PDB file of C-alpha atoms in Angstrom:
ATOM      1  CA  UNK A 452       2.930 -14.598  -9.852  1.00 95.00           C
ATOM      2  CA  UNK A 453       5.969 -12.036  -8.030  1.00 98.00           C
ATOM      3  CA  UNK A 454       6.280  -9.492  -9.589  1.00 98.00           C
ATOM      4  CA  UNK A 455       7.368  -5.443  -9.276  1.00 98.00           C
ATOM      5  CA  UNK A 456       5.733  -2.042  -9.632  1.00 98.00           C
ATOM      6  CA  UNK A 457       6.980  -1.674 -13.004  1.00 98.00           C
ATOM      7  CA  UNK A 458       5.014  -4.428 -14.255  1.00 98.00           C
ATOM      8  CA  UNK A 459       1.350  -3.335 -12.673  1.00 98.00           C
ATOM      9  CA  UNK A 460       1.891   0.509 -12.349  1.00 98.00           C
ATOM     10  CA  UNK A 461       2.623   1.566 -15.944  1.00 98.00           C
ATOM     11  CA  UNK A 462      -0.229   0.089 -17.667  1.00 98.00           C
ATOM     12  CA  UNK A 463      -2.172   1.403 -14.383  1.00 98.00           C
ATOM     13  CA  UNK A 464      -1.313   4.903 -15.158  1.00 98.00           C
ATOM     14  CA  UNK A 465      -2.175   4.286 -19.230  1.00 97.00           C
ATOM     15  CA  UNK A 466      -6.034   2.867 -18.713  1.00 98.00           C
ATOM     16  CA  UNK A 467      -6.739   4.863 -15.785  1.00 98.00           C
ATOM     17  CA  UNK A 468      -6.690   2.610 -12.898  1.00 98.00           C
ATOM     18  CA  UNK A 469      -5.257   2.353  -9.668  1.00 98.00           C
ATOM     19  CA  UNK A 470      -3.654  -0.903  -8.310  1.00 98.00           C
ATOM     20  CA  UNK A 471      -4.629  -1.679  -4.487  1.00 98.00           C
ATOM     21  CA  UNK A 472      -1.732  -1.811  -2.350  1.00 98.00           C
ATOM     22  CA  UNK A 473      -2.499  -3.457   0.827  1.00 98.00           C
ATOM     23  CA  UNK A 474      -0.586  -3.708   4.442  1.00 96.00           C
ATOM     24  CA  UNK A 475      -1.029  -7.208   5.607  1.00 94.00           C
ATOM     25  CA  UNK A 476       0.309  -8.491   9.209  1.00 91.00           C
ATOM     26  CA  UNK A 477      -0.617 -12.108   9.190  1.00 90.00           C
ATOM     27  CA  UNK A 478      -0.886 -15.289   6.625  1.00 93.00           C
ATOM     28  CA  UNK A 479      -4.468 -14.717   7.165  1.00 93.00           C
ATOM     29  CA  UNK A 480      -4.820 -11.113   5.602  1.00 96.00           C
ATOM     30  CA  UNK A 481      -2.688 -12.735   2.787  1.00 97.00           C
ATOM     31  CA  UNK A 482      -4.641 -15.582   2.014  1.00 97.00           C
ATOM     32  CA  UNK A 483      -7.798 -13.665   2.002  1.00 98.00           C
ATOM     33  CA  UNK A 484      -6.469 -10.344  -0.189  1.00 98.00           C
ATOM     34  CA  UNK A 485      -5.189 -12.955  -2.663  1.00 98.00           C
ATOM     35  CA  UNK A 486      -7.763 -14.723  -2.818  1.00 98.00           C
ATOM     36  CA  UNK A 487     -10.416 -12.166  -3.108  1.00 98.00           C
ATOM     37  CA  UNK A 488      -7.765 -10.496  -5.723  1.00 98.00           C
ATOM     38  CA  UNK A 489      -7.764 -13.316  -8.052  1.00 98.00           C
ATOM     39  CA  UNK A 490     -11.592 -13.759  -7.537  1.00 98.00           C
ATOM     40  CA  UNK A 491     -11.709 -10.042  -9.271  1.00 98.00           C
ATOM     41  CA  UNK A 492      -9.258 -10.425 -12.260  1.00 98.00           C
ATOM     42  CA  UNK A 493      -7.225  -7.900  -9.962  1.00 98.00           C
ATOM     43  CA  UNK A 494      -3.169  -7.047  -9.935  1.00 98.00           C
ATOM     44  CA  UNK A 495      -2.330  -6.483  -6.303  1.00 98.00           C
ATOM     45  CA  UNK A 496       0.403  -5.007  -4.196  1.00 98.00           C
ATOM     46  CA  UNK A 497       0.882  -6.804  -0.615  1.00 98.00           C
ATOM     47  CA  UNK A 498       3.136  -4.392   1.813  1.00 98.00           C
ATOM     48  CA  UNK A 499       4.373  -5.111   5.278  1.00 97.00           C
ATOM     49  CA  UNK A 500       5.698  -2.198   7.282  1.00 95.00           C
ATOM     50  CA  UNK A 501       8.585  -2.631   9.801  1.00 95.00           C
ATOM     51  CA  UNK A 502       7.167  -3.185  13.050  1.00 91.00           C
ATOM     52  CA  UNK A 503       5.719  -6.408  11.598  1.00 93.00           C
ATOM     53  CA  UNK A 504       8.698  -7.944   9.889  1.00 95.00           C
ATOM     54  CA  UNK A 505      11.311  -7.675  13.191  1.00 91.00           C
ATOM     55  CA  UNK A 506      11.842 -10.549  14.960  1.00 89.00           C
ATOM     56  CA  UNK A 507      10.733 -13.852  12.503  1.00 92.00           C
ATOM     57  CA  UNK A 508       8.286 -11.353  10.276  1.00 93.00           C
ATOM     58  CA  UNK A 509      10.503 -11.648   7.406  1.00 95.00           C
ATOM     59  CA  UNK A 510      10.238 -15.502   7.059  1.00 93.00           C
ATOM     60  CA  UNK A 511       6.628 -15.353   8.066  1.00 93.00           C
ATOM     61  CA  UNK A 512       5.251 -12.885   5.657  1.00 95.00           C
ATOM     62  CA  UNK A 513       8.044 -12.502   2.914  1.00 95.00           C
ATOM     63  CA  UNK A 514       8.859 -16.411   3.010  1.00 95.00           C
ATOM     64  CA  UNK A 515       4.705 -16.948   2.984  1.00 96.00           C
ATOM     65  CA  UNK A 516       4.221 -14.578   0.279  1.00 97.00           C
ATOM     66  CA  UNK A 517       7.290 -15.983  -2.092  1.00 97.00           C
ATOM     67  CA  UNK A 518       5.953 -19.521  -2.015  1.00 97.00           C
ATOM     68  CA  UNK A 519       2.399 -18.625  -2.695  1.00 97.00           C
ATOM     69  CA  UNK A 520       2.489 -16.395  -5.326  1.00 98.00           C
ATOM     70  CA  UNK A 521       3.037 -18.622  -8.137  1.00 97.00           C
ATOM     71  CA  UNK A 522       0.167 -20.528  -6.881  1.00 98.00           C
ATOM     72  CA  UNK A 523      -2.325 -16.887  -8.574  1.00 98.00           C
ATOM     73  CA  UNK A 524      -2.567 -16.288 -11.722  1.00 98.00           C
ATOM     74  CA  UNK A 525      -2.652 -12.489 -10.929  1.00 98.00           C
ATOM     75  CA  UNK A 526       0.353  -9.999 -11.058  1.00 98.00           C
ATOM     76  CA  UNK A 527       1.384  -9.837  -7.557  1.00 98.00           C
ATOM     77  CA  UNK A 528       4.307  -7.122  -5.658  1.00 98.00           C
ATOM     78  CA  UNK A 529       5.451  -7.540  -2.749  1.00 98.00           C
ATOM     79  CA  UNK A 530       6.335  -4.533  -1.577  1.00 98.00           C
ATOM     80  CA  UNK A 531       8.173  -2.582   1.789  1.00 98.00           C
ATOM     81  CA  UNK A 532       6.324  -0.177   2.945  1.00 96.00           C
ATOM     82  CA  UNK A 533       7.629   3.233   4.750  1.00 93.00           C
ATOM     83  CA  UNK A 534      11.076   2.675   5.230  1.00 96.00           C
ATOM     84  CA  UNK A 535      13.526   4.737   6.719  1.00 96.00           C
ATOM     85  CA  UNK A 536      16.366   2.579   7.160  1.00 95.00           C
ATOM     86  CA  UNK A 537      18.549   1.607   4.333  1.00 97.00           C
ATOM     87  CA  UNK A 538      20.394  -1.635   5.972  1.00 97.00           C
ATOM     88  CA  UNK A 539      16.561  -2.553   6.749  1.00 97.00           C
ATOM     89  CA  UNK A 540      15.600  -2.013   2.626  1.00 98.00           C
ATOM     90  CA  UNK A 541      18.222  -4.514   1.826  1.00 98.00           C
ATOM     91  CA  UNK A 542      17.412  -7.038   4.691  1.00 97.00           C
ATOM     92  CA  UNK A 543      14.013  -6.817   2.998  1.00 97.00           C
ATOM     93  CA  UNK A 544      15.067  -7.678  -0.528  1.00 98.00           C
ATOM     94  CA  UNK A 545      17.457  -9.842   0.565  1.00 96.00           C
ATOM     95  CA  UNK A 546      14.312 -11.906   2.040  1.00 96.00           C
ATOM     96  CA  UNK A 547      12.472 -11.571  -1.440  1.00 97.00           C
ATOM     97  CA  UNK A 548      10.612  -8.346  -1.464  1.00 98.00           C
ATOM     98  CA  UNK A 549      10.202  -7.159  -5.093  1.00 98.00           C
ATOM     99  CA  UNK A 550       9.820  -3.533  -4.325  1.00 98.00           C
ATOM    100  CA  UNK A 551      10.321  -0.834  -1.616  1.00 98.00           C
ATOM    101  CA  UNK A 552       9.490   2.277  -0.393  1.00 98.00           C
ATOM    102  CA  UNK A 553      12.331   4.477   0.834  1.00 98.00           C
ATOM    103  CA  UNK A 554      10.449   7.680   2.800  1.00 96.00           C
ATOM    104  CA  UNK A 555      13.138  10.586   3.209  1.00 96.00           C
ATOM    105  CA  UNK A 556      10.196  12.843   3.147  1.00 92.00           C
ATOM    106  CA  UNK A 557      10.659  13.950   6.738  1.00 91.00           C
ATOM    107  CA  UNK A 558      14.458  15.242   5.212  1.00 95.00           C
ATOM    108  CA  UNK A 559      15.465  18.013   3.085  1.00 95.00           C
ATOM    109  CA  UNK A 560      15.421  18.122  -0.471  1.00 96.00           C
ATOM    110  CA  UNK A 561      18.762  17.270  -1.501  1.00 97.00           C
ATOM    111  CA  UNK A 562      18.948  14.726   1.364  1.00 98.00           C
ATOM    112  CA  UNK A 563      15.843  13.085   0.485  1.00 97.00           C
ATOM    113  CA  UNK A 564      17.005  12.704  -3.547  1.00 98.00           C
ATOM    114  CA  UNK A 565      20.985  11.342  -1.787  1.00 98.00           C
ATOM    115  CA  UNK A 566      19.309   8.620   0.102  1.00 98.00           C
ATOM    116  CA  UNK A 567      17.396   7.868  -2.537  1.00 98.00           C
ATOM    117  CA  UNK A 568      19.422   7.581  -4.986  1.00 98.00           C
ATOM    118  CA  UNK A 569      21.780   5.308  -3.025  1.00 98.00           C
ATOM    119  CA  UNK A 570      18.563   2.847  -2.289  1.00 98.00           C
ATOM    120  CA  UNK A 571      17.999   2.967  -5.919  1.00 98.00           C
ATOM    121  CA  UNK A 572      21.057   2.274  -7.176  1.00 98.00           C
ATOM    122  CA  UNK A 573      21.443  -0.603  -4.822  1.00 98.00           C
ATOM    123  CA  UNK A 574      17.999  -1.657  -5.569  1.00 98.00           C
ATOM    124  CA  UNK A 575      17.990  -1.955  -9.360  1.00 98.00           C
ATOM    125  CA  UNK A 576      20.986  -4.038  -9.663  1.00 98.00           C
ATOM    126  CA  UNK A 577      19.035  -6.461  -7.657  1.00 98.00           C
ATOM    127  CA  UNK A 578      15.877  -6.193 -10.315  1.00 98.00           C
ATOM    128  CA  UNK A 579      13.404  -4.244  -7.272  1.00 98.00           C
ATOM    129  CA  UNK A 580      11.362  -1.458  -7.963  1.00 98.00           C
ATOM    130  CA  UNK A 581      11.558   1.955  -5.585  1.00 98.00           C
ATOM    131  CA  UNK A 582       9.232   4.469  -4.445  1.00 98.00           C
ATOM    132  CA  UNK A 583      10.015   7.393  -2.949  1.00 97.00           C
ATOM    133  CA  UNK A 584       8.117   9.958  -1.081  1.00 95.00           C
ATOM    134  CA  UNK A 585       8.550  13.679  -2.107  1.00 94.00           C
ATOM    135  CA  UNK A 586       6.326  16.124   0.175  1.00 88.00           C
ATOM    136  CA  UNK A 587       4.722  14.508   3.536  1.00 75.00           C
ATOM    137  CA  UNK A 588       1.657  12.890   4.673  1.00 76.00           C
ATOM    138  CA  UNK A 589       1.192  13.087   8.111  1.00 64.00           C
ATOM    139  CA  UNK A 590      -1.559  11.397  10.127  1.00 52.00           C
ATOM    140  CA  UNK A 591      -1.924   8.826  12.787  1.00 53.00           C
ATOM    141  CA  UNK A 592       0.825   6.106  12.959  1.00 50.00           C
ATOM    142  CA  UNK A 593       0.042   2.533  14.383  1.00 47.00           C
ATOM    143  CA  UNK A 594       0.523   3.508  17.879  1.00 50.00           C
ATOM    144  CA  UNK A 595      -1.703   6.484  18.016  1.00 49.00           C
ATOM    145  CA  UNK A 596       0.666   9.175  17.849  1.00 47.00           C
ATOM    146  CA  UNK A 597       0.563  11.979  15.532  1.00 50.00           C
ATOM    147  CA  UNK A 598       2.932  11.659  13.032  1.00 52.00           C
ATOM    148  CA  UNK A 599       3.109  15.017  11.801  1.00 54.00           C
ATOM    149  CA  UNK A 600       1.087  17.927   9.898  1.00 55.00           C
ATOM    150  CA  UNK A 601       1.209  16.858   5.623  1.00 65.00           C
ATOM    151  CA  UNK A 602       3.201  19.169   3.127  1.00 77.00           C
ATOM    152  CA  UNK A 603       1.986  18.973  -0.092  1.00 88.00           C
ATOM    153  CA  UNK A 604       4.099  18.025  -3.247  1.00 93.00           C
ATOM    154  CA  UNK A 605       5.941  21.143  -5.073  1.00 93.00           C
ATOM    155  CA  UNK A 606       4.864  20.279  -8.541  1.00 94.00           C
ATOM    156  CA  UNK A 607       8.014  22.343  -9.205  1.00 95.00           C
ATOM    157  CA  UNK A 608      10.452  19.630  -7.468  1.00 96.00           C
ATOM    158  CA  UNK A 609       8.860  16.478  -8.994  1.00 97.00           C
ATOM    159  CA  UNK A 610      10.694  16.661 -12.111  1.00 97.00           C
ATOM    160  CA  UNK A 611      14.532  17.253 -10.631  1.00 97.00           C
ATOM    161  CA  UNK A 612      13.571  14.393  -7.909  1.00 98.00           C
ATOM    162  CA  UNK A 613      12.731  11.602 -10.250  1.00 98.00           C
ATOM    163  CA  UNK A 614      16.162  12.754 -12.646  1.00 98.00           C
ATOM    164  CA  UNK A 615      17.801  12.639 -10.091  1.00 98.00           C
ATOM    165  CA  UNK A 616      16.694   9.990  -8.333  1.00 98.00           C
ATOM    166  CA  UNK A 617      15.616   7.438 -10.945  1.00 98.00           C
ATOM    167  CA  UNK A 618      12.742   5.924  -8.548  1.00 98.00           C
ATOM    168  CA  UNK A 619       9.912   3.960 -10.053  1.00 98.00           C
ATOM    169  CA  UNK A 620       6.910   5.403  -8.824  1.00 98.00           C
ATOM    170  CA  UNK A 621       6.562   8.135  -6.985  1.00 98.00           C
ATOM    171  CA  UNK A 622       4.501   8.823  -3.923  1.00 96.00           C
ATOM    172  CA  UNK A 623       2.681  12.752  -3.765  1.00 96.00           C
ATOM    173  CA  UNK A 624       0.674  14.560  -0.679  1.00 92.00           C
ATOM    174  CA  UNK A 625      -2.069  15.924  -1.975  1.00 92.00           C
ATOM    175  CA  UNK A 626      -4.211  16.226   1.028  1.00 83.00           C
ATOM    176  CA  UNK A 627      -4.525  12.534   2.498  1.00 77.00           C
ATOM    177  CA  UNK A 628      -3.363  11.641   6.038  1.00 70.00           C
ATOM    178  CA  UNK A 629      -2.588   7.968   7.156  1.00 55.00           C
ATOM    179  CA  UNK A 630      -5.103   6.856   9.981  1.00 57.00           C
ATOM    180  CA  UNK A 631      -8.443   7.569  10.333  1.00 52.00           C
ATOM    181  CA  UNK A 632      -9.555  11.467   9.671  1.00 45.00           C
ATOM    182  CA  UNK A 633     -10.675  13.249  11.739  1.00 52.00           C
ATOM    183  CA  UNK A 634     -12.395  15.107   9.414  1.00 49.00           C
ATOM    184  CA  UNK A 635     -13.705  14.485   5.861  1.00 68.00           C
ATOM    185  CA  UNK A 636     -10.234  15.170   3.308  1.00 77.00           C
ATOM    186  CA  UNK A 637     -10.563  17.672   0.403  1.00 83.00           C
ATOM    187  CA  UNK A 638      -7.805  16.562  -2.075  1.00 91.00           C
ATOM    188  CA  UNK A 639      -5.977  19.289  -3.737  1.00 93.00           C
ATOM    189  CA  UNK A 640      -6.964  17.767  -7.775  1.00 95.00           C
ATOM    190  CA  UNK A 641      -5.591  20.879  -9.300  1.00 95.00           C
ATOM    191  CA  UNK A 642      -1.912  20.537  -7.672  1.00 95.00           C
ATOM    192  CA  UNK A 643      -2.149  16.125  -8.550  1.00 96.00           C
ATOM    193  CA  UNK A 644      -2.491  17.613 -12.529  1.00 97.00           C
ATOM    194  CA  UNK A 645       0.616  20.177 -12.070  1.00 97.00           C
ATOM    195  CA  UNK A 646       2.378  17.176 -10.652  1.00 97.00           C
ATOM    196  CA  UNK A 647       1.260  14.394 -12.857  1.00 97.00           C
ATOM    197  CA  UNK A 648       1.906  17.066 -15.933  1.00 97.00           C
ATOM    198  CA  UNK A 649       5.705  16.628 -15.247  1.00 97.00           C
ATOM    199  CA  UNK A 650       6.082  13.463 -13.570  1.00 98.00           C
ATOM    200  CA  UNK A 651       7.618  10.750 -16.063  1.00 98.00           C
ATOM    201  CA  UNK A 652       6.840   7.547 -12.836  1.00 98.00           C
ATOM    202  CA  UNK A 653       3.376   6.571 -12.004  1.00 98.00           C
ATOM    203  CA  UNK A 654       2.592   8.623  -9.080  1.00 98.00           C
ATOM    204  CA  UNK A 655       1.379   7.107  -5.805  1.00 97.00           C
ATOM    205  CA  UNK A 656      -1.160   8.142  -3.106  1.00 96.00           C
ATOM    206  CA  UNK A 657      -0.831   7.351   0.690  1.00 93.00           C
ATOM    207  CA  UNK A 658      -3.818   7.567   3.352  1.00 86.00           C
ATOM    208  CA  UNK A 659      -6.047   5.310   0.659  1.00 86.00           C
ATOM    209  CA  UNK A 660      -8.519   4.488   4.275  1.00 88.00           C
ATOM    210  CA  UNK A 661     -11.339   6.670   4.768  1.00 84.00           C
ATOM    211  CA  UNK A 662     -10.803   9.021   1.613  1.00 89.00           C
ATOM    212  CA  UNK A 663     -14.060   9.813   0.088  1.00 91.00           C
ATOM    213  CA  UNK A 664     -15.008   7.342  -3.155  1.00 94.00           C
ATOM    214  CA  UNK A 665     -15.502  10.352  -5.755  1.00 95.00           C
ATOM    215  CA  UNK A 666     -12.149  12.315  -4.167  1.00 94.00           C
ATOM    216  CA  UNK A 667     -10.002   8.534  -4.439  1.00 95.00           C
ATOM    217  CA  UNK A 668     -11.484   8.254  -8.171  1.00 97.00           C
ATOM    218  CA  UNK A 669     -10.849  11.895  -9.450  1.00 97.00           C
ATOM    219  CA  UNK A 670      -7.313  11.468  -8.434  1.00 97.00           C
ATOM    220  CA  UNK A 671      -6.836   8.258 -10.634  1.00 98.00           C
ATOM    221  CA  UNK A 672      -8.478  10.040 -13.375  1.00 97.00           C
ATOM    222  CA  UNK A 673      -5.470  12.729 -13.182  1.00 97.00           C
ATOM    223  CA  UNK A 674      -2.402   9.941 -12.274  1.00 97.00           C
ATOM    224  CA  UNK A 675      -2.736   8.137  -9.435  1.00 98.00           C
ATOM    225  CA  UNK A 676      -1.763   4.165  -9.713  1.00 98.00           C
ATOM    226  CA  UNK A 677      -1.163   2.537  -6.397  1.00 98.00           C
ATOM    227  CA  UNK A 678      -3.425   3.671  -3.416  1.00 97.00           C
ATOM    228  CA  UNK A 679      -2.195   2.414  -0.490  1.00 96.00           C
ATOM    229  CA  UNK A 680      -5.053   0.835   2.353  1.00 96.00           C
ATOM    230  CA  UNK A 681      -4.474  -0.303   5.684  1.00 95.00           C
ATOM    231  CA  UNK A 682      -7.052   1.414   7.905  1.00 93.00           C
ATOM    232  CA  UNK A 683     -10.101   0.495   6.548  1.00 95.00           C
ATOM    233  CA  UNK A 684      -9.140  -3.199   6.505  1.00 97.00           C
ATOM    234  CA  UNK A 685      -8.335  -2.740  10.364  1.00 96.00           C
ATOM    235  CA  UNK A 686     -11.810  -1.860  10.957  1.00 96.00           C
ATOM    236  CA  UNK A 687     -13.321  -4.712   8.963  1.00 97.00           C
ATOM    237  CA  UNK A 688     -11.744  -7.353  10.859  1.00 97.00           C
ATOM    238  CA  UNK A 689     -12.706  -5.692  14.070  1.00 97.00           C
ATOM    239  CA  UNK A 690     -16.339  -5.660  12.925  1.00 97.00           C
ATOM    240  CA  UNK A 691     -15.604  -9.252  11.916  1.00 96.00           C
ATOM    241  CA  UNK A 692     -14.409  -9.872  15.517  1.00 95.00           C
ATOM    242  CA  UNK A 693     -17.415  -8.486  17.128  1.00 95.00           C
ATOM    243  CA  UNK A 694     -19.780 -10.666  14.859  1.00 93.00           C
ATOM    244  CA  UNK A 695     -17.974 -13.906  15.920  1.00 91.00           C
ATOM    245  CA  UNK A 696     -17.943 -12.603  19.418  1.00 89.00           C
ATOM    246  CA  UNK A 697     -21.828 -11.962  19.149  1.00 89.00           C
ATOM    247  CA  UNK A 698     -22.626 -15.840  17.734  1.00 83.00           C
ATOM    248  CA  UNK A 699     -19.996 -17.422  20.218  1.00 80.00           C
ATOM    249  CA  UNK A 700     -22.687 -15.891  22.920  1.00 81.00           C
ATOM    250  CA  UNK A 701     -25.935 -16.372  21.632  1.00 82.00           C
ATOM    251  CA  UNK A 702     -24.989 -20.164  20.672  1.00 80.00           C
ATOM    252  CA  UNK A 703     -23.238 -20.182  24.525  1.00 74.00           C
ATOM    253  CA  UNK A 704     -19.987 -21.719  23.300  1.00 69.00           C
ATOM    254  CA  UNK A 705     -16.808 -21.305  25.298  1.00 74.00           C
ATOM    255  CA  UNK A 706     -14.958 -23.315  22.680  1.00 80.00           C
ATOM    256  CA  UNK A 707     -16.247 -21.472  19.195  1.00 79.00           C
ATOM    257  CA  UNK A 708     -15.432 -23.634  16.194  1.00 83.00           C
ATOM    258  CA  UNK A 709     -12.932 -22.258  13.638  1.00 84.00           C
ATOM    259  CA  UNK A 710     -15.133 -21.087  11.123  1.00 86.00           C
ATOM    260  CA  UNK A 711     -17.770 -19.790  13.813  1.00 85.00           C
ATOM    261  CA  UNK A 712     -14.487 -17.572  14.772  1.00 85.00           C
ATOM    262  CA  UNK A 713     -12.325 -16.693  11.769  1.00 92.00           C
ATOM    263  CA  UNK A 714     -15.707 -16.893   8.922  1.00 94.00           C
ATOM    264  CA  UNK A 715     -16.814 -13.624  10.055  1.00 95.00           C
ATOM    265  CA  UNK A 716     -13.580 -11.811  10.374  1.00 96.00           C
ATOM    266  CA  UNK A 717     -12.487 -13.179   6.679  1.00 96.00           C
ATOM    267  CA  UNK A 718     -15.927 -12.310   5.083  1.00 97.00           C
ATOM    268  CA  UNK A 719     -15.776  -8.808   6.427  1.00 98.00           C
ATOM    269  CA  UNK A 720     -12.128  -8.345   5.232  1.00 98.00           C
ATOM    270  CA  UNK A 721     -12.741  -9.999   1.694  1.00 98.00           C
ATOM    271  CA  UNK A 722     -15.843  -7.711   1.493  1.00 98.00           C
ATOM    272  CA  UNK A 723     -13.689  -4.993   2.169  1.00 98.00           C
ATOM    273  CA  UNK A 724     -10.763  -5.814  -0.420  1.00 98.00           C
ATOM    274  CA  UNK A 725     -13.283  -6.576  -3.438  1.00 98.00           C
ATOM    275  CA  UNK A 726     -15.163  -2.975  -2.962  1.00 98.00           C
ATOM    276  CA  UNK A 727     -11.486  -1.513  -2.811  1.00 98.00           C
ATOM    277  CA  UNK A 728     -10.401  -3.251  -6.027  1.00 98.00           C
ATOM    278  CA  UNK A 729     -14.029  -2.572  -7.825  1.00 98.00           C
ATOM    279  CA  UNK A 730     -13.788   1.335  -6.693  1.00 98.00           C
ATOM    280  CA  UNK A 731     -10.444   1.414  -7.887  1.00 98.00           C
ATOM    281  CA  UNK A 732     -11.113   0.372 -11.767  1.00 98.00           C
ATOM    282  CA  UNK A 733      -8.945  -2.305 -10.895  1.00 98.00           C
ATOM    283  CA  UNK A 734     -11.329  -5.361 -11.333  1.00 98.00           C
ATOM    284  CA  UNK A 735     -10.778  -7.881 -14.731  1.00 98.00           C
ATOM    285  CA  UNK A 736      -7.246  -5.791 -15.802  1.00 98.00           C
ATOM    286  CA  UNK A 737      -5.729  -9.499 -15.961  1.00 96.00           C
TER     287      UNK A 737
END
């Protein structure tokens, strides 16, 4: 069933879980996180970010996602991911997305909490959940460039932003990057308890891929609710690819049967998805 953050993230933040928010780019991700979701008794957040809903993306993945859900029994958001672009937000609930992210982050303070408040307001009198980005996490984007160094949260800020803002959930840098590290992460626990001290929104952390197991869990122990995961599930389907690849040639077929080419990939992924949802307490919360 569609649904929005404020329906999965609450409850989240009271029995110390975090939902998994996933970036899917095809019908195939979707079928397979849903699937593996509902296998687990798991809520789930499916995102799409905006190089993959230009062109038809919108009808393909939003349109997909709206006729499926009420097919699961689970609580499921669809969700906008990283956007910068207010005429793009309401394109995207226009086409049925139940939540978005609005990322001023990259702005100054007062600019950041304007735009924000203008996505909100427009937002909420459509019944769609916001989150909103306050510090930055940099990384890797998509394309390989850098996207800029992180700035952790001000625990001092948190509170005026979220007044003045009225957002949802709320998205903190406390030491992730988005990409794959380059080096192993030390989250910075200590500032994720000033913040989640004062924050009255579920608080949300970005650069879920690659983060060490213990790190991901201590920060849901201190407020985290939605981890978002794109990375990791990347890699498992590439791994997936190479398997297929490898019994295509030993069995000398140039015309591979479907499941000889999309099992692997899918098995990989699911794999992936259910040791996500199991790390993240999420498992049998429906």
């Amino acid at each position: 069933m569609l649904t929005n953050l404020n329906e999965v993230l609450p409850q989240a933040r009271k029995e110390g879980y975090a939902v998994p928010a996933f970036d899917c780019i095809e019908d195939f991700m979707v079928r397979t996180i849903l699937d593996t979701a509902e296998k687990n008794n798991s809520p789930v957040i499916l995102m799409s970010l905006r190089h993959d809903l230009e062109g038809k993306g919108f009808s393909y993945i939003a349109g997909l996602i709206n006729k499926v859900a009420p097919k699961y029994h689970i609580p499921i958001v669809l969700h906008l991911d990283h956007a910068e672009d207010f005429e793009f937000i309401k394109k995207a609930i226009d086409n049925g997305f139940s939540s978005v992210m609005y990322d001023g982050s990259k702005l100054p303070f007062e600019e950041n909490i304007k735009n924000t408040k203008e996505v909100v307001d427009y937002a909420h009198a459509k019944g769609v959940t916001v989150e909103a980005e306050l510090g930055h996490v940099g990384g890797m984007n998509l394309d390989g460039s850098k996207e800029g160094d992180s700035q952790l949260t001000k625990s001092e800020d948190v509170k005026t932003f979220i007044e003045k803002t009225g957002v949802d959930a709320l998205a903190v840098s406390i030491g992730t990057a988005h990409g794959v590290y380059e080096s192993e992460p030390k989250l910075n626990i200590e500032r994720l308890k000033e913040i989640n001290e004062v924050s009255s929104v579920p608080l949300v952390l970005h650069g879920g891929s690659g983060t060490p197991v213990k790190q991901v869990q201590k920060s849901i122990k201190n407020g985290i609710t939605k981890i978002n995961i794109f990375a990791d599930l990347r890699i498992s389907m590439y791994k997936g690819l190479l398997k297929a690849a490898e019994k295509a040639k030993k069995d000398a077929r140039i015309d591979p049967t479907p499941d000889m080419l999309f099992e692997p990939i899918k098995n990989y992924l699911s794999n992936t998805v259910a040791t996500k949802i199991e790390e993240l307490f999420s498992d049998n919360r429906v």
